[in-house]
Amino acid sequence: MNSPKKDHKYIFVIGGVMSGVGKGIATASIGKILESRGYKINPIKIDPYLNIDAGTMNPTEHGEVFVLNSGLETDQDMGNYERFMGRNLTNHDYMTSGMVYKAVIDKERALYYKGKCVEALPHITEEIISRIEKSAQVNKSDISIIEIGGTIGDFQNALFIEAARMMKMKHPQNILTIVVSYLPVPSKIGEMKTKPTQNAVRQLNSHGLQADLIIARSEMALDRKRKEKLSVWCNVSADHIISAPDIESIYEVPINFEKDNIGDLILKALSMKLGHKNGEMKEWARFVSKVKTAKASVKIAVVGKYFDTGDFVLSDAYISVIEALKFSSYHLNRKPEISWINAKHFEKDKSKLKILKDYDCVLVPGGFGETGIEGKINAIRFARENKIPYFGLCYGMQLAVIEYARNVLGIKDAHTAEINPKGKHLLIDVMPEQKELIEKGKYGGSMRLGAYKAVLKQGTIARRAYGTAEVSERHRHRYEVNPEYIARLEEAGLIFSGRSPDGRLMEIAELSKKEHPFFLGTQFHPEFQAGPLAPHKLFTEFLKAAIARKK
Ligand code: GLN
């Protein structure tokens, strides 16, 4: 039996009208606010798709794949939760329809249902509820905030909404429903329209649930008149309608919500003590004020691949990298100016590389496959030779090693097994234990996923930046630096400043400060552990070097 604390509270966050209006940020912000009142909160993300996890999904279409410490590959909203709440989430805090269905089908095969006919209702909903309760129990939390992906009216999330209704029916005093909706302001009409939200809230009624609170997302703030109109038609009192206009920084959302007293409203509705706002909200506000006041900028060139499908796509595919850059740069009182440069530009015409001189630093993020890889290698070489601070994340580290082997060691055909598996000089390769899995077609099983420890070498940039001898960072890759080449690379000046505790796997490669102001790559993804109140030390070190170059 999964038994959470007695009187554990559950807040369901459901979207109305359309997706992409900030349900995840609203969920994370509510979590932040309630936590600042002294409660232990656990956010849960529900994704209605049938994939078992987000690992197989294309980031160009679906956004970044966020990796937890455990190695679970999840939706990018989990990253927002972690960044807002400042802590690590677990496998219990994420679920997809695929996971739920698979668990039920596996149970059916194991005769768990003892000859019963297994059906969506009640077996799927039971499984959903049991997972929600398990998460509350494991987290020993007071309140769970459950974000149901998609919007009201979708077929895909209907069973999750049904599960919420069943929970409400059993413990009406412990369940709260929040609808995050959108109010368009059509340019031809020039007036904010409430009808789509009215319809969404009524549609939720047809599922047997009543909205307790509405978060009204729009271009502009909601006026009294519209609050009253929504109140009447949606059966929600006007002061339970929170105005959530577009703002410059998502980190301002919790502060904005509190202007409408959302914390008090939620806690009162759940019959909980209001608690005192603790110091962390003040620290948060200080961060937001830095975001608003930073004047001087730092110019960052991100050279990668997923940039050809329109502006909005790329920012989602690299959201953790962008946020990590923001945290460190605001920490240094600088506004980050990020330019997305398609690596393909640097493939045919090397004279184009000159534009990199206009930037304070260059970053190559994680990636897979062949597209743009030679352009990235050319950009890395240019940054190395011209002493422009360079930071490589995962693929960006592997390609820096290849670049160094080709142009410093003179191994012209140095490559990675990912692109050229039959190549003679595979600087980046699979480890022997992975080969077997790959030969059997088990690609999934051959990835290194989640948190692994790294031991840092004395006197290096990495060691100084972290200030500790050992770190734990998250991974998501298949290939590793080939141990056969390490001695040669080190003799030629590349320092492996981070290694796995057994010394076999290279975690960080860098050049000494004498050679280059900052040339460093990590096999892991440091961006997954950066937060507004805890900027990542390597990102900060990188941007310090960038600012020094500017001067
Ligand atoms: N494609 C590389 C690998 O699988 C790097 C992955 C990444 O950058 N996340 O090892």
mmCIF file with all atom_site columns, N, CA, C and O in Angstrom, residues 52-95:
data_model
loop_
_atom_site.group_PDB
_atom_site.id
_atom_site.type_symbol
_atom_site.label_atom_id
_atom_site.label_alt_id
_atom_site.label_comp_id
_atom_site.label_asym_id
_atom_site.label_entity_id
_atom_site.label_seq_id
_atom_site.pdbx_PDB_ins_code
_atom_site.Cartn_x
_atom_site.Cartn_y
_atom_site.Cartn_z
_atom_site.occupancy
_atom_site.B_iso_or_equiv
_atom_site.pdbx_formal_charge
_atom_site.auth_seq_id
_atom_site.auth_comp_id
_atom_site.auth_asym_id
_atom_site.auth_atom_id
_atom_site.pdbx_PDB_model_num
ATOM 1   N N  . ILE A 1 52 ? 7.733  5.584  -23.295 1.00 0.00 ? 52 ILE A N  1
ATOM 2   C CA . ILE A 1 52 ? 7.988  5.196  -21.897 1.00 0.00 ? 52 ILE A CA 1
ATOM 3   C C  . ILE A 1 52 ? 8.771  6.310  -21.188 1.00 0.00 ? 52 ILE A C  1
ATOM 4   O O  . ILE A 1 52 ? 8.638  6.543  -19.998 1.00 0.00 ? 52 ILE A O  1
ATOM 5   N N  . ASP A 1 53 ? 9.636  6.985  -21.953 1.00 0.00 ? 53 ASP A N  1
ATOM 6   C CA . ASP A 1 53 ? 10.321 8.162  -21.407 1.00 0.00 ? 53 ASP A CA 1
ATOM 7   C C  . ASP A 1 53 ? 10.589 9.109  -22.566 1.00 0.00 ? 53 ASP A C  1
ATOM 8   O O  . ASP A 1 53 ? 10.200 8.834  -23.695 1.00 0.00 ? 53 ASP A O  1
ATOM 9   N N  . ALA A 1 54 ? 11.279 10.216 -22.283 1.00 0.00 ? 54 ALA A N  1
ATOM 10  C CA . ALA A 1 54 ? 11.460 11.223 -23.340 1.00 0.00 ? 54 ALA A CA 1
ATOM 11  C C  . ALA A 1 54 ? 12.721 10.962 -24.176 1.00 0.00 ? 54 ALA A C  1
ATOM 12  O O  . ALA A 1 54 ? 13.022 11.690 -25.106 1.00 0.00 ? 54 ALA A O  1
ATOM 13  N N  . GLY A 1 55 ? 13.450 9.901  -23.825 1.00 0.00 ? 55 GLY A N  1
ATOM 14  C CA . GLY A 1 55 ? 14.746 9.650  -24.447 1.00 0.00 ? 55 GLY A CA 1
ATOM 15  C C  . GLY A 1 55 ? 14.723 9.501  -25.959 1.00 0.00 ? 55 GLY A C  1
ATOM 16  O O  . GLY A 1 55 ? 15.679 9.865  -26.636 1.00 0.00 ? 55 GLY A O  1
ATOM 17  N N  . THR A 1 56 ? 13.630 8.966  -26.484 1.00 0.00 ? 56 THR A N  1
ATOM 18  C CA . THR A 1 56 ? 13.603 8.699  -27.925 1.00 0.00 ? 56 THR A CA 1
ATOM 19  C C  . THR A 1 56 ? 12.994 9.852  -28.718 1.00 0.00 ? 56 THR A C  1
ATOM 20  O O  . THR A 1 56 ? 12.811 9.740  -29.921 1.00 0.00 ? 56 THR A O  1
ATOM 21  N N  . MET A 1 57 ? 12.674 10.943 -28.055 1.00 0.00 ? 57 MET A N  1
ATOM 22  C CA . MET A 1 57 ? 11.968 12.004 -28.768 1.00 0.00 ? 57 MET A CA 1
ATOM 23  C C  . MET A 1 57 ? 12.926 13.053 -29.339 1.00 0.00 ? 57 MET A C  1
ATOM 24  O O  . MET A 1 57 ? 13.920 13.404 -28.720 1.00 0.00 ? 57 MET A O  1
ATOM 25  N N  . ASN A 1 58 ? 12.576 13.556 -30.504 1.00 0.00 ? 58 ASN A N  1
ATOM 26  C CA . ASN A 1 58 ? 13.399 14.526 -31.200 1.00 0.00 ? 58 ASN A CA 1
ATOM 27  C C  . ASN A 1 58 ? 13.319 15.893 -30.514 1.00 0.00 ? 58 ASN A C  1
ATOM 28  O O  . ASN A 1 58 ? 12.240 16.475 -30.415 1.00 0.00 ? 58 ASN A O  1
ATOM 29  N N  . PRO A 1 59 ? 14.457 16.397 -30.052 1.00 0.00 ? 59 PRO A N  1
ATOM 30  C CA . PRO A 1 59 ? 14.436 17.665 -29.307 1.00 0.00 ? 59 PRO A CA 1
ATOM 31  C C  . PRO A 1 59 ? 13.964 18.854 -30.150 1.00 0.00 ? 59 PRO A C  1
ATOM 32  O O  . PRO A 1 59 ? 13.440 19.821 -29.607 1.00 0.00 ? 59 PRO A O  1
ATOM 33  N N  . THR A 1 60 ? 14.131 18.761 -31.477 1.00 0.00 ? 60 THR A N  1
ATOM 34  C CA . THR A 1 60 ? 13.683 19.872 -32.325 1.00 0.00 ? 60 THR A CA 1
ATOM 35  C C  . THR A 1 60 ? 12.175 20.020 -32.242 1.00 0.00 ? 60 THR A C  1
ATOM 36  O O  . THR A 1 60 ? 11.633 21.118 -32.271 1.00 0.00 ? 60 THR A O  1
ATOM 37  N N  . GLU A 1 61 ? 11.501 18.889 -32.115 1.00 0.00 ? 61 GLU A N  1
ATOM 38  C CA . GLU A 1 61 ? 10.043 18.964 -32.050 1.00 0.00 ? 61 GLU A CA 1
ATOM 39  C C  . GLU A 1 61 ? 9.550  19.068 -30.620 1.00 0.00 ? 61 GLU A C  1
ATOM 40  O O  . GLU A 1 61 ? 8.598  19.760 -30.322 1.00 0.00 ? 61 GLU A O  1
ATOM 41  N N  . HIS A 1 62 ? 10.211 18.323 -29.733 1.00 0.00 ? 62 HIS A N  1
ATOM 42  C CA . HIS A 1 62 ? 9.642  18.197 -28.397 1.00 0.00 ? 62 HIS A CA 1
ATOM 43  C C  . HIS A 1 62 ? 10.388 18.994 -27.342 1.00 0.00 ? 62 HIS A C  1
ATOM 44  O O  . HIS A 1 62 ? 9.974  19.067 -26.199 1.00 0.00 ? 62 HIS A O  1
ATOM 45  N N  . GLY A 1 63 ? 11.492 19.617 -27.718 1.00 0.00 ? 63 GLY A N  1
ATOM 46  C CA . GLY A 1 63 ? 12.286 20.334 -26.716 1.00 0.00 ? 63 GLY A CA 1
ATOM 47  C C  . GLY A 1 63 ? 13.307 19.401 -26.087 1.00 0.00 ? 63 GLY A C  1
ATOM 48  O O  . GLY A 1 63 ? 13.396 18.221 -26.427 1.00 0.00 ? 63 GLY A O  1
ATOM 49  N N  . GLU A 1 64 ? 14.050 19.973 -25.184 1.00 0.00 ? 64 GLU A N  1
ATOM 50  C CA . GLU A 1 64 ? 15.157 19.251 -24.552 1.00 0.00 ? 64 GLU A CA 1
ATOM 51  C C  . GLU A 1 64 ? 14.711 17.989 -23.808 1.00 0.00 ? 64 GLU A C  1
ATOM 52  O O  . GLU A 1 64 ? 13.625 17.940 -23.249 1.00 0.00 ? 64 GLU A O  1
ATOM 53  N N  . VAL A 1 65 ? 15.596 17.005 -23.812 1.00 0.00 ? 65 VAL A N  1
ATOM 54  C CA . VAL A 1 65 ? 15.390 15.842 -22.959 1.00 0.00 ? 65 VAL A CA 1
ATOM 55  C C  . VAL A 1 65 ? 16.138 16.135 -21.662 1.00 0.00 ? 65 VAL A C  1
ATOM 56  O O  . VAL A 1 65 ? 17.355 16.299 -21.666 1.00 0.00 ? 65 VAL A O  1
ATOM 57  N N  . PHE A 1 66 ? 15.414 16.204 -20.567 1.00 0.00 ? 66 PHE A N  1
ATOM 58  C CA . PHE A 1 66 ? 16.049 16.514 -19.288 1.00 0.00 ? 66 PHE A CA 1
ATOM 59  C C  . PHE A 1 66 ? 16.360 15.202 -18.571 1.00 0.00 ? 66 PHE A C  1
ATOM 60  O O  . PHE A 1 66 ? 15.521 14.302 -18.531 1.00 0.00 ? 66 PHE A O  1
ATOM 61  N N  . VAL A 1 67 ? 17.566 15.098 -18.008 1.00 0.00 ? 67 VAL A N  1
ATOM 62  C CA . VAL A 1 67 ? 17.991 13.849 -17.375 1.00 0.00 ? 67 VAL A CA 1
ATOM 63  C C  . VAL A 1 67 ? 18.052 14.030 -15.853 1.00 0.00 ? 67 VAL A C  1
ATOM 64  O O  . VAL A 1 67 ? 18.636 14.995 -15.363 1.00 0.00 ? 67 VAL A O  1
ATOM 65  N N  . LEU A 1 68 ? 17.445 13.102 -15.136 1.00 0.00 ? 68 LEU A N  1
ATOM 66  C CA . LEU A 1 68 ? 17.491 13.150 -13.669 1.00 0.00 ? 68 LEU A CA 1
ATOM 67  C C  . LEU A 1 68 ? 18.761 12.467 -13.162 1.00 0.00 ? 68 LEU A C  1
ATOM 68  O O  . LEU A 1 68 ? 19.428 11.751 -13.912 1.00 0.00 ? 68 LEU A O  1
ATOM 69  N N  . ASN A 1 69 ? 19.077 12.632 -11.904 1.00 0.00 ? 69 ASN A N  1
ATOM 70  C CA . ASN A 1 69 ? 20.220 11.936 -11.297 1.00 0.00 ? 69 ASN A CA 1
ATOM 71  C C  . ASN A 1 69 ? 20.162 10.436 -11.556 1.00 0.00 ? 69 ASN A C  1
ATOM 72  O O  . ASN A 1 69 ? 21.173 9.793  -11.830 1.00 0.00 ? 69 ASN A O  1
ATOM 73  N N  . SER A 1 70 ? 18.945 9.895  -11.490 1.00 0.00 ? 70 SER A N  1
ATOM 74  C CA . SER A 1 70 ? 18.759 8.457  -11.666 1.00 0.00 ? 70 SER A CA 1
ATOM 75  C C  . SER A 1 70 ? 19.070 8.011  -13.085 1.00 0.00 ? 70 SER A C  1
ATOM 76  O O  . SER A 1 70 ? 19.249 6.832  -13.343 1.00 0.00 ? 70 SER A O  1
ATOM 77  N N  . GLY A 1 71 ? 19.062 8.959  -14.025 1.00 0.00 ? 71 GLY A N  1
ATOM 78  C CA . GLY A 1 71 ? 19.261 8.613  -15.426 1.00 0.00 ? 71 GLY A CA 1
ATOM 79  C C  . GLY A 1 71 ? 17.958 8.613  -16.219 1.00 0.00 ? 71 GLY A C  1
ATOM 80  O O  . GLY A 1 71 ? 17.972 8.454  -17.443 1.00 0.00 ? 71 GLY A O  1
ATOM 81  N N  . LEU A 1 72 ? 16.833 8.801  -15.558 1.00 0.00 ? 72 LEU A N  1
ATOM 82  C CA . LEU A 1 72 ? 15.562 8.842  -16.301 1.00 0.00 ? 72 LEU A CA 1
ATOM 83  C C  . LEU A 1 72 ? 15.549 10.058 -17.229 1.00 0.00 ? 72 LEU A C  1
ATOM 84  O O  . LEU A 1 72 ? 15.901 11.165 -16.828 1.00 0.00 ? 72 LEU A O  1
ATOM 85  N N  . GLU A 1 73 ? 15.148 9.806  -18.472 1.00 0.00 ? 73 GLU A N  1
ATOM 86  C CA . GLU A 1 73 ? 15.085 10.885 -19.464 1.00 0.00 ? 73 GLU A CA 1
ATOM 87  C C  . GLU A 1 73 ? 13.666 11.427 -19.485 1.00 0.00 ? 73 GLU A C  1
ATOM 88  O O  . GLU A 1 73 ? 12.720 10.685 -19.764 1.00 0.00 ? 73 GLU A O  1
ATOM 89  N N  . THR A 1 74 ? 13.532 12.705 -19.181 1.00 0.00 ? 74 THR A N  1
ATOM 90  C CA . THR A 1 74 ? 12.193 13.255 -18.967 1.00 0.00 ? 74 THR A CA 1
ATOM 91  C C  . THR A 1 74 ? 11.951 14.516 -19.794 1.00 0.00 ? 74 THR A C  1
ATOM 92  O O  . THR A 1 74 ? 12.825 14.998 -20.509 1.00 0.00 ? 74 THR A O  1
ATOM 93  N N  . ASP A 1 75 ? 10.756 15.036 -19.604 1.00 0.00 ? 75 ASP A N  1
ATOM 94  C CA . ASP A 1 75 ? 10.346 16.275 -20.237 1.00 0.00 ? 75 ASP A CA 1
ATOM 95  C C  . ASP A 1 75 ? 11.097 17.464 -19.627 1.00 0.00 ? 75 ASP A C  1
ATOM 96  O O  . ASP A 1 75 ? 11.459 17.455 -18.456 1.00 0.00 ? 75 ASP A O  1
ATOM 97  N N  . GLN A 1 76 ? 11.271 18.500 -20.446 1.00 0.00 ? 76 GLN A N  1
ATOM 98  C CA . GLN A 1 76 ? 12.012 19.673 -19.976 1.00 0.00 ? 76 GLN A CA 1
ATOM 99  C C  . GLN A 1 76 ? 11.355 20.381 -18.781 1.00 0.00 ? 76 GLN A C  1
ATOM 100 O O  . GLN A 1 76 ? 12.036 21.086 -18.042 1.00 0.00 ? 76 GLN A O  1
ATOM 101 N N  . ASP A 1 77 ? 10.064 20.175 -18.576 1.00 0.00 ? 77 ASP A N  1
ATOM 102 C CA . ASP A 1 77 ? 9.420  20.787 -17.408 1.00 0.00 ? 77 ASP A CA 1
ATOM 103 C C  . ASP A 1 77 ? 10.048 20.321 -16.101 1.00 0.00 ? 77 ASP A C  1
ATOM 104 O O  . ASP A 1 77 ? 10.096 21.070 -15.124 1.00 0.00 ? 77 ASP A O  1
ATOM 105 N N  . MET A 1 78 ? 10.545 19.092 -16.091 1.00 0.00 ? 78 MET A N  1
ATOM 106 C CA . MET A 1 78 ? 11.203 18.588 -14.871 1.00 0.00 ? 78 MET A CA 1
ATOM 107 C C  . MET A 1 78 ? 12.416 19.460 -14.553 1.00 0.00 ? 78 MET A C  1
ATOM 108 O O  . MET A 1 78 ? 12.749 19.670 -13.388 1.00 0.00 ? 78 MET A O  1
ATOM 109 N N  . GLY A 1 79 ? 13.061 19.956 -15.605 1.00 0.00 ? 79 GLY A N  1
ATOM 110 C CA . GLY A 1 79 ? 14.195 20.861 -15.416 1.00 0.00 ? 79 GLY A CA 1
ATOM 111 C C  . GLY A 1 79 ? 13.730 22.160 -14.771 1.00 0.00 ? 79 GLY A C  1
ATOM 112 O O  . GLY A 1 79 ? 14.364 22.685 -13.850 1.00 0.00 ? 79 GLY A O  1
ATOM 113 N N  . ASN A 1 80 ? 12.596 22.681 -15.237 1.00 0.00 ? 80 ASN A N  1
ATOM 114 C CA . ASN A 1 80 ? 12.060 23.896 -14.618 1.00 0.00 ? 80 ASN A CA 1
ATOM 115 C C  . ASN A 1 80 ? 11.736 23.668 -13.149 1.00 0.00 ? 80 ASN A C  1
ATOM 116 O O  . ASN A 1 80 ? 12.035 24.502 -12.303 1.00 0.00 ? 80 ASN A O  1
ATOM 117 N N  . TYR A 1 81 ? 11.133 22.532 -12.849 1.00 0.00 ? 81 TYR A N  1
ATOM 118 C CA . TYR A 1 81 ? 10.810 22.250 -11.443 1.00 0.00 ? 81 TYR A CA 1
ATOM 119 C C  . TYR A 1 81 ? 12.091 22.248 -10.605 1.00 0.00 ? 81 TYR A C  1
ATOM 120 O O  . TYR A 1 81 ? 12.143 22.817 -9.524  1.00 0.00 ? 81 TYR A O  1
ATOM 121 N N  . GLU A 1 82 ? 13.107 21.539 -11.118 1.00 0.00 ? 82 GLU A N  1
ATOM 122 C CA . GLU A 1 82 ? 14.348 21.442 -10.328 1.00 0.00 ? 82 GLU A CA 1
ATOM 123 C C  . GLU A 1 82 ? 14.978 22.820 -10.147 1.00 0.00 ? 82 GLU A C  1
ATOM 124 O O  . GLU A 1 82 ? 15.475 23.141 -9.074  1.00 0.00 ? 82 GLU A O  1
ATOM 125 N N  . ARG A 1 83 ? 14.958 23.619 -11.208 1.00 0.00 ? 83 ARG A N  1
ATOM 126 C CA . ARG A 1 83 ? 15.592 24.944 -11.105 1.00 0.00 ? 83 ARG A CA 1
ATOM 127 C C  . ARG A 1 83 ? 14.827 25.860 -10.149 1.00 0.00 ? 83 ARG A C  1
ATOM 128 O O  . ARG A 1 83 ? 15.420 26.628 -9.405  1.00 0.00 ? 83 ARG A O  1
ATOM 129 N N  . PHE A 1 84 ? 13.495 25.781 -10.182 1.00 0.00 ? 84 PHE A N  1
ATOM 130 C CA . PHE A 1 84 ? 12.707 26.640 -9.295  1.00 0.00 ? 84 PHE A CA 1
ATOM 131 C C  . PHE A 1 84 ? 12.787 26.160 -7.848  1.00 0.00 ? 84 PHE A C  1
ATOM 132 O O  . PHE A 1 84 ? 12.885 26.954 -6.924  1.00 0.00 ? 84 PHE A O  1
ATOM 133 N N  . MET A 1 85 ? 12.723 24.853 -7.667  1.00 0.00 ? 85 MET A N  1
ATOM 134 C CA . MET A 1 85 ? 12.653 24.332 -6.302  1.00 0.00 ? 85 MET A CA 1
ATOM 135 C C  . MET A 1 85 ? 14.040 24.092 -5.714  1.00 0.00 ? 85 MET A C  1
ATOM 136 O O  . MET A 1 85 ? 14.156 23.820 -4.516  1.00 0.00 ? 85 MET A O  1
ATOM 137 N N  . GLY A 1 86 ? 15.060 24.141 -6.557  1.00 0.00 ? 86 GLY A N  1
ATOM 138 C CA . GLY A 1 86 ? 16.417 23.971 -6.054  1.00 0.00 ? 86 GLY A CA 1
ATOM 139 C C  . GLY A 1 86 ? 16.687 22.598 -5.470  1.00 0.00 ? 86 GLY A C  1
ATOM 140 O O  . GLY A 1 86 ? 17.418 22.469 -4.501  1.00 0.00 ? 86 GLY A O  1
ATOM 141 N N  . ARG A 1 87 ? 16.071 21.565 -6.041  1.00 0.00 ? 87 ARG A N  1
ATOM 142 C CA . ARG A 1 87 ? 16.424 20.218 -5.549  1.00 0.00 ? 87 ARG A CA 1
ATOM 143 C C  . ARG A 1 87 ? 16.191 19.158 -6.633  1.00 0.00 ? 87 ARG A C  1
ATOM 144 O O  . ARG A 1 87 ? 15.577 19.431 -7.659  1.00 0.00 ? 87 ARG A O  1
ATOM 145 N N  . ASN A 1 88 ? 16.719 17.964 -6.333  1.00 0.00 ? 88 ASN A N  1
ATOM 146 C CA . ASN A 1 88 ? 16.679 16.891 -7.319  1.00 0.00 ? 88 ASN A CA 1
ATOM 147 C C  . ASN A 1 88 ? 15.380 16.110 -7.255  1.00 0.00 ? 88 ASN A C  1
ATOM 148 O O  . ASN A 1 88 ? 14.906 15.781 -6.176  1.00 0.00 ? 88 ASN A O  1
ATOM 149 N N  . LEU A 1 89 ? 14.850 15.798 -8.418  1.00 0.00 ? 89 LEU A N  1
ATOM 150 C CA . LEU A 1 89 ? 13.617 15.012 -8.461  1.00 0.00 ? 89 LEU A CA 1
ATOM 151 C C  . LEU A 1 89 ? 13.953 13.546 -8.737  1.00 0.00 ? 89 LEU A C  1
ATOM 152 O O  . LEU A 1 89 ? 15.062 13.226 -9.162  1.00 0.00 ? 89 LEU A O  1
ATOM 153 N N  . THR A 1 90 ? 12.952 12.694 -8.484  1.00 0.00 ? 90 THR A N  1
ATOM 154 C CA . THR A 1 90 ? 13.197 11.252 -8.634  1.00 0.00 ? 90 THR A CA 1
ATOM 155 C C  . THR A 1 90 ? 12.280 10.656 -9.704  1.00 0.00 ? 90 THR A C  1
ATOM 156 O O  . THR A 1 90 ? 11.362 11.326 -10.189 1.00 0.00 ? 90 THR A O  1
ATOM 157 N N  . ASN A 1 91 ? 12.518 9.398  -10.010 1.00 0.00 ? 91 ASN A N  1
ATOM 158 C CA . ASN A 1 91 ? 11.682 8.696  -10.998 1.00 0.00 ? 91 ASN A CA 1
ATOM 159 C C  . ASN A 1 91 ? 10.207 8.688  -10.605 1.00 0.00 ? 91 ASN A C  1
ATOM 160 O O  . ASN A 1 91 ? 9.339  8.564  -11.456 1.00 0.00 ? 91 ASN A O  1
ATOM 161 N N  . HIS A 1 92 ? 9.948  8.800  -9.301  1.00 0.00 ? 92 HIS A N  1
ATOM 162 C CA . HIS A 1 92 ? 8.548  8.771  -8.847  1.00 0.00 ? 92 HIS A CA 1
ATOM 163 C C  . HIS A 1 92 ? 7.813  10.052 -9.209  1.00 0.00 ? 92 HIS A C  1
ATOM 164 O O  . HIS A 1 92 ? 6.600  10.138 -9.074  1.00 0.00 ? 92 HIS A O  1
ATOM 165 N N  . ASP A 1 93 ? 8.554  11.071 -9.621  1.00 0.00 ? 93 ASP A N  1
ATOM 166 C CA . ASP A 1 93 ? 7.940  12.378 -9.861  1.00 0.00 ? 93 ASP A CA 1
ATOM 167 C C  . ASP A 1 93 ? 7.602  12.601 -11.333 1.00 0.00 ? 93 ASP A C  1
ATOM 168 O O  . ASP A 1 93 ? 7.317  13.727 -11.746 1.00 0.00 ? 93 ASP A O  1
ATOM 169 N N  . TYR A 1 94 ? 7.690  11.546 -12.115 1.00 0.00 ? 94 TYR A N  1
ATOM 170 C CA . TYR A 1 94 ? 7.431  11.695 -13.555 1.00 0.00 ? 94 TYR A CA 1
ATOM 171 C C  . TYR A 1 94 ? 6.643  10.493 -14.050 1.00 0.00 ? 94 TYR A C  1
ATOM 172 O O  . TYR A 1 94 ? 6.923  9.365  -13.640 1.00 0.00 ? 94 TYR A O  1
ATOM 173 N N  . MET A 1 95 ? 5.662  10.736 -14.893 1.00 0.00 ? 95 MET A N  1
ATOM 174 C CA . MET A 1 95 ? 4.976  9.586  -15.496 1.00 0.00 ? 95 MET A CA 1
ATOM 175 C C  . MET A 1 95 ? 4.452  9.921  -16.879 1.00 0.00 ? 95 MET A C  1
ATOM 176 O O  . MET A 1 95 ? 4.076  11.053 -17.163 1.00 0.00 ? 95 MET A O  1
#
